[in-house]
C-alpha positions as a LaTeX table, in Angstrom:
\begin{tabular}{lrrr}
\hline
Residue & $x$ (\AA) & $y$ (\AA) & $z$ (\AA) \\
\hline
Unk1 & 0.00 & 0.00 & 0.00 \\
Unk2 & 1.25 & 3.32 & $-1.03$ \\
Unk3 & 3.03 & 6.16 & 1.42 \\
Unk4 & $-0.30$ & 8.23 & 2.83 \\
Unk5 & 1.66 & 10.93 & 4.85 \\
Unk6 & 0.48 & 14.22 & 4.26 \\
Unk7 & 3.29 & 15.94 & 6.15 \\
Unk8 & 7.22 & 15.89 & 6.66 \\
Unk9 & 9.25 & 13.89 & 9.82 \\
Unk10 & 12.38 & 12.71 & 11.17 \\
Unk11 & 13.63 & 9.62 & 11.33 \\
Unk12 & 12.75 & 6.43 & 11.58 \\
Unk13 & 14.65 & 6.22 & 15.02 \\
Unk14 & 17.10 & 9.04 & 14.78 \\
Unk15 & 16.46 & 12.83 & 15.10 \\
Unk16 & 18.45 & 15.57 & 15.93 \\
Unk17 & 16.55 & 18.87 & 17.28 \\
Unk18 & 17.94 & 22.46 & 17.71 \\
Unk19 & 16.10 & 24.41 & 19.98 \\
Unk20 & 15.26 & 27.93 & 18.23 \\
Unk21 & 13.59 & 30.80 & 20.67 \\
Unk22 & 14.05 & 33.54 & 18.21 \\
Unk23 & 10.82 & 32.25 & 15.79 \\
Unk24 & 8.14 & 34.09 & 14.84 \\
Unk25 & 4.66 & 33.00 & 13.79 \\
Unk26 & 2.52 & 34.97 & 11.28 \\
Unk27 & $-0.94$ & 34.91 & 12.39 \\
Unk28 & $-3.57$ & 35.21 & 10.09 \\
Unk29 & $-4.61$ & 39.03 & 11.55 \\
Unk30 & $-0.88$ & 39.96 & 10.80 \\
Unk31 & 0.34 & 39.62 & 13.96 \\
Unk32 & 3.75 & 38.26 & 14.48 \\
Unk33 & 4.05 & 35.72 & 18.07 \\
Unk34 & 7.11 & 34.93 & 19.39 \\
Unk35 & 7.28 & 31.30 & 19.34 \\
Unk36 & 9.73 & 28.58 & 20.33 \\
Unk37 & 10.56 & 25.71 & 18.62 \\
Unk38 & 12.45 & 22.32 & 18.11 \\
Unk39 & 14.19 & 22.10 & 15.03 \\
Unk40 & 12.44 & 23.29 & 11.71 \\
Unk41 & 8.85 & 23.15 & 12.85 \\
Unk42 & 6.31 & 21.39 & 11.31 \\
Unk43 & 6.30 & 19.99 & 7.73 \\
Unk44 & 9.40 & 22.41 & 7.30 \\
Unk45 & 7.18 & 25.20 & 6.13 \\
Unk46 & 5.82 & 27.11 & 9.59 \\
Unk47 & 7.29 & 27.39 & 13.04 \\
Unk48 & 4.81 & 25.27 & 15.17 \\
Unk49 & 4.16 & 22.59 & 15.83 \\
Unk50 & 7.90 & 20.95 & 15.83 \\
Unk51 & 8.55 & 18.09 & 13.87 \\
Unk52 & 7.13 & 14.97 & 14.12 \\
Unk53 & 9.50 & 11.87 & 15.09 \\
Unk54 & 8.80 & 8.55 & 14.10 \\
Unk55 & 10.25 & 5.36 & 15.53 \\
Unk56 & 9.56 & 1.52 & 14.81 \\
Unk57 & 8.64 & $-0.88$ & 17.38 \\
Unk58 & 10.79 & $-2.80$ & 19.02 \\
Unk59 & 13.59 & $-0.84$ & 17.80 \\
Unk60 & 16.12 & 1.47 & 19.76 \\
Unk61 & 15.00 & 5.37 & 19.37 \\
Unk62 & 17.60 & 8.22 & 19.52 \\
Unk63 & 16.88 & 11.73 & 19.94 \\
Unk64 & 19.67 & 14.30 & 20.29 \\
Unk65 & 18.62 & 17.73 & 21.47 \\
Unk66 & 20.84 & 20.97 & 20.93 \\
Unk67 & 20.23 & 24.65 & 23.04 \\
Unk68 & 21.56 & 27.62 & 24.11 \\
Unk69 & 18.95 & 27.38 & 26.92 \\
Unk70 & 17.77 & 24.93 & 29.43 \\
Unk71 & 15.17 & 22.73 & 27.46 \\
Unk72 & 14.17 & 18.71 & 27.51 \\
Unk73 & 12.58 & 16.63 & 25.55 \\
Unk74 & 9.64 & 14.63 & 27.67 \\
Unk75 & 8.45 & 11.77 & 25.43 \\
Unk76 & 4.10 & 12.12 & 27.04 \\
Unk77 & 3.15 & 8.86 & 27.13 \\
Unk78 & 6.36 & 7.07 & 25.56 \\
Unk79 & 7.08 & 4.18 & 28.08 \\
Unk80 & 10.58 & 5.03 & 28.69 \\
Unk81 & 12.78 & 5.09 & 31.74 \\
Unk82 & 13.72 & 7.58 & 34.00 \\
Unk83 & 16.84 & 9.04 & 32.94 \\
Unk84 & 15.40 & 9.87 & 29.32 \\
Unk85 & 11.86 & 10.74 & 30.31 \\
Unk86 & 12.89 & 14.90 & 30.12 \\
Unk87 & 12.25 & 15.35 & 33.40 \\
Unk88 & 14.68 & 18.16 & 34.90 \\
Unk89 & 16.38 & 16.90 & 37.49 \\
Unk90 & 16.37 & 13.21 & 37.03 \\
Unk91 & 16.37 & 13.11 & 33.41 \\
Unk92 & 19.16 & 14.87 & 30.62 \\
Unk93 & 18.58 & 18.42 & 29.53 \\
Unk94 & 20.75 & 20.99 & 27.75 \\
Unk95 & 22.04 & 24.43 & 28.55 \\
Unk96 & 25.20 & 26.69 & 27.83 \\
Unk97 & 24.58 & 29.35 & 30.23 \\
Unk98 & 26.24 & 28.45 & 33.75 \\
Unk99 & 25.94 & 29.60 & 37.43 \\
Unk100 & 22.58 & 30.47 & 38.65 \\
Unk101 & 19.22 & 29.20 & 38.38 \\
Unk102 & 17.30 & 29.93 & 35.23 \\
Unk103 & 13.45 & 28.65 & 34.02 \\
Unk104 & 13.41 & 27.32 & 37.48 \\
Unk105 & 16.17 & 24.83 & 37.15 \\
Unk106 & 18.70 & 23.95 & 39.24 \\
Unk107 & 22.13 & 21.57 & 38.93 \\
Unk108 & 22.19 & 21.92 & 35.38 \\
Unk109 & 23.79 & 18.20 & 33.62 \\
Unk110 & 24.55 & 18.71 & 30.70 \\
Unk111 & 25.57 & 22.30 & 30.53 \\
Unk112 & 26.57 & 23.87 & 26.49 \\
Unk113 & 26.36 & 19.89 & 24.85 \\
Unk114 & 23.83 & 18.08 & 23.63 \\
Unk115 & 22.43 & 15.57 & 25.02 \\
Unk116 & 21.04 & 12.13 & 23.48 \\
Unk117 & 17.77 & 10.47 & 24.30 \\
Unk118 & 17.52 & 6.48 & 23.43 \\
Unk119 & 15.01 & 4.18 & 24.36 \\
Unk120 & 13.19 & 1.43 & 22.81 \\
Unk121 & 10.14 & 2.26 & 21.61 \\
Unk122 & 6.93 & 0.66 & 22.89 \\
Unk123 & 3.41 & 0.02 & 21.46 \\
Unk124 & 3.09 & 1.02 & 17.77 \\
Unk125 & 0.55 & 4.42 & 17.68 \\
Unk126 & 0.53 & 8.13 & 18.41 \\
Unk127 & 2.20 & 10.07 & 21.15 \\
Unk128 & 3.62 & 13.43 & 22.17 \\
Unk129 & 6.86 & 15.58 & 23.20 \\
Unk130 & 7.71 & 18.44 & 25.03 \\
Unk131 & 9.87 & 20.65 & 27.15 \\
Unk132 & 9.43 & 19.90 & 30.63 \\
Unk133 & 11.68 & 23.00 & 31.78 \\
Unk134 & 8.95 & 25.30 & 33.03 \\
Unk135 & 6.38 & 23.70 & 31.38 \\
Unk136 & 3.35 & 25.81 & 31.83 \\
Unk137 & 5.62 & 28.69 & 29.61 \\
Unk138 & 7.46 & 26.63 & 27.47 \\
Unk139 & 4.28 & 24.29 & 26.62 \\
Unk140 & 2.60 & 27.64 & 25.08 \\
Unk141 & 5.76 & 29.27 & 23.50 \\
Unk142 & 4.76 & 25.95 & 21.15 \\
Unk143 & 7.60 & 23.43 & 22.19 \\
Unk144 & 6.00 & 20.32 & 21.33 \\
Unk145 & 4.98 & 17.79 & 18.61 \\
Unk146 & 3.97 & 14.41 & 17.62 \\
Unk147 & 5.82 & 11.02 & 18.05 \\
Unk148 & 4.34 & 8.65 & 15.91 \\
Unk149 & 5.60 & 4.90 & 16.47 \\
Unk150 & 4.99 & 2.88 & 13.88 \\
Unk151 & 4.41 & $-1.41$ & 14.09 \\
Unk152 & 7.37 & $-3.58$ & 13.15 \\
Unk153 & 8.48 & $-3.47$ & 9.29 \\
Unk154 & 7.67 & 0.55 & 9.58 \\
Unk155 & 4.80 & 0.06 & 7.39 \\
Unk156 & 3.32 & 3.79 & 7.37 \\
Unk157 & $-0.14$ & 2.20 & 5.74 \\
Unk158 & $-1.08$ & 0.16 & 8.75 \\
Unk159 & $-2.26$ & 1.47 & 12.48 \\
Unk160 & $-0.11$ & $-1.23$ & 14.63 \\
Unk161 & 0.39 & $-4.58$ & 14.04 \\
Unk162 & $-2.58$ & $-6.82$ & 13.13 \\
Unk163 & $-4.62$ & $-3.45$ & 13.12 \\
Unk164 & $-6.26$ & $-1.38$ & 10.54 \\
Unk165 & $-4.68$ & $-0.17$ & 6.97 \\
Unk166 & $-5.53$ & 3.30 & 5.78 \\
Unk167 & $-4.82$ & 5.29 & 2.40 \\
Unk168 & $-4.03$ & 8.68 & 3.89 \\
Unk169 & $-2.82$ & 9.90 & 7.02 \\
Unk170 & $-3.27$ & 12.98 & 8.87 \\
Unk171 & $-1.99$ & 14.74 & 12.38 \\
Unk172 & $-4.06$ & 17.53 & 13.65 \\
Unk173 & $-2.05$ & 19.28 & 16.14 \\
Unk174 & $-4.79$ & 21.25 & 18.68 \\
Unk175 & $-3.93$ & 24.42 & 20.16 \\
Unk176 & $-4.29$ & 27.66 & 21.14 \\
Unk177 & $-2.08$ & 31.06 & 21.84 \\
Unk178 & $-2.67$ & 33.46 & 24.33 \\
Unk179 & $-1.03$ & 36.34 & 22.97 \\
Unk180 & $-0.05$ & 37.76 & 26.18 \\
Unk181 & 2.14 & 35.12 & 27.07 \\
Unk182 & 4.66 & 35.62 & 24.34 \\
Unk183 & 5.78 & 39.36 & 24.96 \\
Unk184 & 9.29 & 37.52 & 25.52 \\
Unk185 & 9.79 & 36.40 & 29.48 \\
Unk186 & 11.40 & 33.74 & 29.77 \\
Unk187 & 10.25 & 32.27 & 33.00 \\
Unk188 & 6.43 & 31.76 & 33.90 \\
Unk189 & 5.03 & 35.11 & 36.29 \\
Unk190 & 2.28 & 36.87 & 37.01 \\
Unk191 & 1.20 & 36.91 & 33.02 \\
Unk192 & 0.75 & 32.96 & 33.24 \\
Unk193 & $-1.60$ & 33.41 & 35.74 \\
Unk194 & $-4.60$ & 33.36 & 33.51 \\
Unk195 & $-4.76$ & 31.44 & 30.04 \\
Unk196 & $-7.30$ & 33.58 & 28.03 \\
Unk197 & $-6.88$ & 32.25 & 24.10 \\
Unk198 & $-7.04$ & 34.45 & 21.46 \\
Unk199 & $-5.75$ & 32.32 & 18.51 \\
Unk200 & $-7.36$ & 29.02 & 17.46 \\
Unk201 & $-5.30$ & 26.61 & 15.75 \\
Unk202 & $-5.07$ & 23.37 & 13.54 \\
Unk203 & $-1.16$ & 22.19 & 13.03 \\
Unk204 & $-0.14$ & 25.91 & 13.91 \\
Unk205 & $-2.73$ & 27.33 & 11.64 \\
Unk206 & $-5.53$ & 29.48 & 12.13 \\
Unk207 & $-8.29$ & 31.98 & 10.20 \\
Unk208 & $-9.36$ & 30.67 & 6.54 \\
Unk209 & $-5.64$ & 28.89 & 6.27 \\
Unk210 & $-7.32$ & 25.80 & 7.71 \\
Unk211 & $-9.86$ & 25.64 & 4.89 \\
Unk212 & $-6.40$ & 24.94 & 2.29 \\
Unk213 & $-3.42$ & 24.14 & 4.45 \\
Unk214 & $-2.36$ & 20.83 & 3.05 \\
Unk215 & $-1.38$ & 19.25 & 6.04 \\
Unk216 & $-4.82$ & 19.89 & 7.46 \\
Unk217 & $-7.62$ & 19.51 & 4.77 \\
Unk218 & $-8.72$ & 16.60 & 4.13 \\
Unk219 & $-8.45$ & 15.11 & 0.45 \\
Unk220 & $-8.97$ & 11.99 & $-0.44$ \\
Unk221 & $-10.18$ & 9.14 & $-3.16$ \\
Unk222 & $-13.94$ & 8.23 & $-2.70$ \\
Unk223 & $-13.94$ & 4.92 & $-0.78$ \\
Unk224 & $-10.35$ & 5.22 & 0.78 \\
Unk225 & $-9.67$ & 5.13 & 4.80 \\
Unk226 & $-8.50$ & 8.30 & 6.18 \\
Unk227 & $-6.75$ & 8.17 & 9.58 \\
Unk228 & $-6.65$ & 11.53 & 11.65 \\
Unk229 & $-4.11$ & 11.26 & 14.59 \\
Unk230 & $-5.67$ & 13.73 & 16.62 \\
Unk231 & $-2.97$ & 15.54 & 19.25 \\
Unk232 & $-4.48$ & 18.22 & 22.15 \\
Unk233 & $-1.45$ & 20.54 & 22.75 \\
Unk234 & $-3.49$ & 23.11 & 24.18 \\
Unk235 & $-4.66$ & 24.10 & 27.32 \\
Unk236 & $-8.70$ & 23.79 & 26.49 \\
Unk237 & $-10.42$ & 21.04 & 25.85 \\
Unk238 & $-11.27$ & 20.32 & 22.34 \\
Unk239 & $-14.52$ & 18.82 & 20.17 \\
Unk240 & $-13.57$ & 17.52 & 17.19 \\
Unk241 & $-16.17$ & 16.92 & 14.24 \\
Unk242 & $-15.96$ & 15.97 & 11.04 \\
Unk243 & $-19.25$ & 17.59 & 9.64 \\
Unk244 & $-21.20$ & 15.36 & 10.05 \\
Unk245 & $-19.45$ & 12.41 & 8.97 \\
Unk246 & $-19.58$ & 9.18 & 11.03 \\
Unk247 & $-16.09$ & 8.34 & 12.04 \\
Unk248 & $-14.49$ & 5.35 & 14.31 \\
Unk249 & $-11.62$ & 5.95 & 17.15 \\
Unk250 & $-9.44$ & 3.01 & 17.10 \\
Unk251 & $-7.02$ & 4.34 & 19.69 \\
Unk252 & $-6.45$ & 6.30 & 22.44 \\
Unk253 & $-3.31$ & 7.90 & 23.95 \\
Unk254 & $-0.89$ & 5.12 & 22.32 \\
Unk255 & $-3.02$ & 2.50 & 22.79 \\
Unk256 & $-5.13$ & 0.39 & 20.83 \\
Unk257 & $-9.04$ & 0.02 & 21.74 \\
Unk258 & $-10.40$ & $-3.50$ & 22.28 \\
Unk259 & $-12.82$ & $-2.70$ & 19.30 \\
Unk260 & $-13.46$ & 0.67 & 17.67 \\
Unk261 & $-15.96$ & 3.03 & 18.68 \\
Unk262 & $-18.19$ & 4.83 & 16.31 \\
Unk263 & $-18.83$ & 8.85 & 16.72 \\
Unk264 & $-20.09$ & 12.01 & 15.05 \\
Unk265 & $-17.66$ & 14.02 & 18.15 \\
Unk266 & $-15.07$ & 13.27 & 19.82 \\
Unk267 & $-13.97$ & 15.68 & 22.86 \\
Unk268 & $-10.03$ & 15.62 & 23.10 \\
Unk269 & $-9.05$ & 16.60 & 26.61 \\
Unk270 & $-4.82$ & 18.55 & 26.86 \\
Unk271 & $-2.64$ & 15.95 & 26.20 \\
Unk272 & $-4.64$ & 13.39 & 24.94 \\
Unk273 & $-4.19$ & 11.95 & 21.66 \\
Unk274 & $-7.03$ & 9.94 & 19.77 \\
Unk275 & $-6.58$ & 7.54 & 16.05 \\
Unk276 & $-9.62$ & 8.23 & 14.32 \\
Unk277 & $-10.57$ & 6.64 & 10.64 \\
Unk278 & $-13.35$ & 6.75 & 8.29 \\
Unk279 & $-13.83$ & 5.74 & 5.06 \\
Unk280 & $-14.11$ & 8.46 & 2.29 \\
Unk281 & $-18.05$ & 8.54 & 1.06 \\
Unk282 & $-18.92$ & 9.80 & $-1.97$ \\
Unk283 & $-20.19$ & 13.20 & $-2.90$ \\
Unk284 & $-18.12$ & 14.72 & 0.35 \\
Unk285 & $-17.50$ & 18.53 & 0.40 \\
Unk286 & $-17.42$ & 19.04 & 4.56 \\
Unk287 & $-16.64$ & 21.66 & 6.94 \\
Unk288 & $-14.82$ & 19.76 & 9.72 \\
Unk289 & $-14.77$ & 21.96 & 13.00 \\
Unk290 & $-12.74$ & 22.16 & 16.00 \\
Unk291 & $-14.95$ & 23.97 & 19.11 \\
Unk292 & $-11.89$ & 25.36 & 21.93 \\
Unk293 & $-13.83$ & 25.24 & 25.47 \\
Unk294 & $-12.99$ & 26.53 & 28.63 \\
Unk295 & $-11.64$ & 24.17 & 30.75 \\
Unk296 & $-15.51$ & 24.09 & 32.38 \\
Unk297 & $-17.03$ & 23.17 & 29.26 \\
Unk298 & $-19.30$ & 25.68 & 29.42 \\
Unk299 & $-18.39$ & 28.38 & 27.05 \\
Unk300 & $-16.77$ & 28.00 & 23.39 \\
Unk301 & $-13.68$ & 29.96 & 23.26 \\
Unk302 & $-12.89$ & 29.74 & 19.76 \\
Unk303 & $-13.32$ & 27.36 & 16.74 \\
Unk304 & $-10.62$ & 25.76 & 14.15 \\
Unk305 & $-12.32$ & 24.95 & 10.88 \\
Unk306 & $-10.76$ & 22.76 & 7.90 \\
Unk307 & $-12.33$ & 20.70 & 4.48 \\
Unk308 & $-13.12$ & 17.11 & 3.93 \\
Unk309 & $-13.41$ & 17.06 & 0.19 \\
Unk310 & $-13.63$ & 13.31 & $-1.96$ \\
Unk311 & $-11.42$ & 13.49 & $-4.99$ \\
Unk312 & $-11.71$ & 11.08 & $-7.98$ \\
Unk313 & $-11.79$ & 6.85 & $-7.77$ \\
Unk314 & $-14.13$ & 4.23 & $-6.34$ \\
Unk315 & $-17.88$ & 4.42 & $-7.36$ \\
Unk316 & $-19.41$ & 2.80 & $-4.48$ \\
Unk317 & $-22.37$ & 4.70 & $-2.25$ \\
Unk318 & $-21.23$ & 5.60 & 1.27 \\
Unk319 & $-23.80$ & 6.74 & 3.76 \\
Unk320 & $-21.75$ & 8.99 & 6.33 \\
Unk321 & $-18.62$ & 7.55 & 6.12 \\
Unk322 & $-19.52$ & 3.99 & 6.08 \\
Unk323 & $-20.80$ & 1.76 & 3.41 \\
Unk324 & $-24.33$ & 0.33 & 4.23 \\
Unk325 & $-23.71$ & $-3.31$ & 6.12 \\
Unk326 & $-19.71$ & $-2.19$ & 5.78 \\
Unk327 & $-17.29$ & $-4.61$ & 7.88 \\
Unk328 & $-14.20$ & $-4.02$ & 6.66 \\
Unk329 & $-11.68$ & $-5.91$ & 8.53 \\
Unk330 & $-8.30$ & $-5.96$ & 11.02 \\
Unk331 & $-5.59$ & $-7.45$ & 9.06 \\
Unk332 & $-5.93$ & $-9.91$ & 12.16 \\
Unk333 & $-9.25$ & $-10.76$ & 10.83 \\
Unk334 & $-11.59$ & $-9.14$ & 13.60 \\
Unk335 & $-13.80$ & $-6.65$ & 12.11 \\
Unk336 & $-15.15$ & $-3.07$ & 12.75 \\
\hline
\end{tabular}
């Protein structure tokens, strides 16, 4: 089965990250936010999210992370052990400045070298990364991405081993800016006090850039499986829907579910990741929608909109998403 990727990442199981604090991200108002990234940013072409790193299971994983500031890399959810879970103070981090205590850490490590993450990665499916120095600032400034881990082989058509195949393949990174935060301090204050969002985003994204951004909008052949790995790296809760458009989650935070689960929503909590497929119907031009909540869930804070258009191939009826009396099956031979 053919390559699906719709976006750009390192690896497999090697990456090398520079950490950049001097990036700016065009919003789609004009505005320019300070932002801080790892490496090249996403798909090469924007500053956040940072790149995704993919790994094969079963297989040892190296990371090597570069800075002229104290930084980690915390694999979220990555099974890995202590000394190269990012952690400051028990795990590796990098900085070149000396003496003193800066973003809140103290007995630097590793100070002016790089250090190297390894560790064998687990479970094939989706995961995170992110700085761990001062997290609540250095989560925001937009230091984080997506691990993918993909099953034995490194097949990038399959979900895990013995699990579903899909045709294309998406990330949607979730999250927000509050403007405020990014006037350039360096250590969380009285500014991070409050987290009041004024920019709604889809893989770093935002405004009527969603509607087109190619590593976003959906595309596909009539008839062809679609999988969305769905990453929160914001601070609201997020409900994703697909306009309609019946869809099942196969996985959550890593893991595979015992069977899928079908929805028309799916609310993504922060740091929660979610594998969702659906099968392309025919006929499809959507308005997929992203509502940002307050962490209460009562009020919608702002909303991330992309397309779900069906392209040419298959000529088979699909009612939302699914062909009438559809089982399609595992490559295990369970069905969904």
């Amino acid at each position: 089965m053919a390559d699906g990727r719709t976006f750009q990442y390192l690896g497999p199981n090697s990456a090398s990250l520079n950490v950049n604090m001097g990036n700016s991200q065009v919003m789609s108002d004009g505005a320019s936010i300070t932002a801080w990234t790892f490496g090249a940013g996403f798909n090469n072409d924007r500053a956040i999210p940072s790149p995704v790193i993919e790994g094969i299971e079963g297989e040892l994983v190296q990371v090597t992370l570069a800075s002229q500031m104290p930084h980690t890399i915390h694999f979220h959810g990555l099974d890995v052990d202590q000394a190269n879970d990012g952690v400051p103070g028990t795990s590796g981090y990098v900085a070149q400045n000396s003496g003193g205590s800066f973003g809140r850490v103290d007995g630097y490590t590793n100070l002016g070298s790089p250090f190297t993450y390894a560790f064998v990665a687990p479970q094939a499916g989706t995961y995170a990364y992110h700085c761990h120095v001062d997290t609540v600032l250095h989560f925001e400034m937009g230091m984080y991405g997506t691990v993918i881990i993909r099953p034995p082989g490194g097949s990038a058509a399959i979900a895990w081993a013995g699990g579903p195949t899909f045709d294309r393949e998406y990330i949607w990174h979730l999250h927000t800016f509050d403007s405020s935060w990014h006037s350039g301090g360096f250590i969380s204050g009285p500014q991070t006090v409050r987290h009041r969002p004024d920019y709604f985003m889809i893989n770093g994204r935002e405004g009527a850039v969603t509607l087109t951004d190619s590593t976003t909008a959906i595309s596909a052949d009539v008839g062809q499986w679609v999988l969305i790995r769905a990453n929160n790296m914001g601070y609201q809760p997020a409900l994703v829907r697909l306009g309609g458009l019946a869809f099942s989650i196969i996985a959550s935070d890593g893991r595979p579910l015992p069977s899928p689960i079908t929805r028309t929503e799916q609310l993504i909590a922060p740091g929660e990741r979610y594998d969702i497929l659906f099968r392309m119907p025919a006929a499809t031009a959507r308005t997929a929608t992203v509502e940002y909540f307050d962490i209460r869930m009562r009020t919608v804070l702002g909303t991330a909109e992309t397309s779900i258009t069906a392209t040419t191939g298959g000529d088979t009826l699909f009612l939302d998403g699914f062909e009438t009396g559809d089982t399609t099956a595992w490559s295990d031979g369970t069905t969904k």
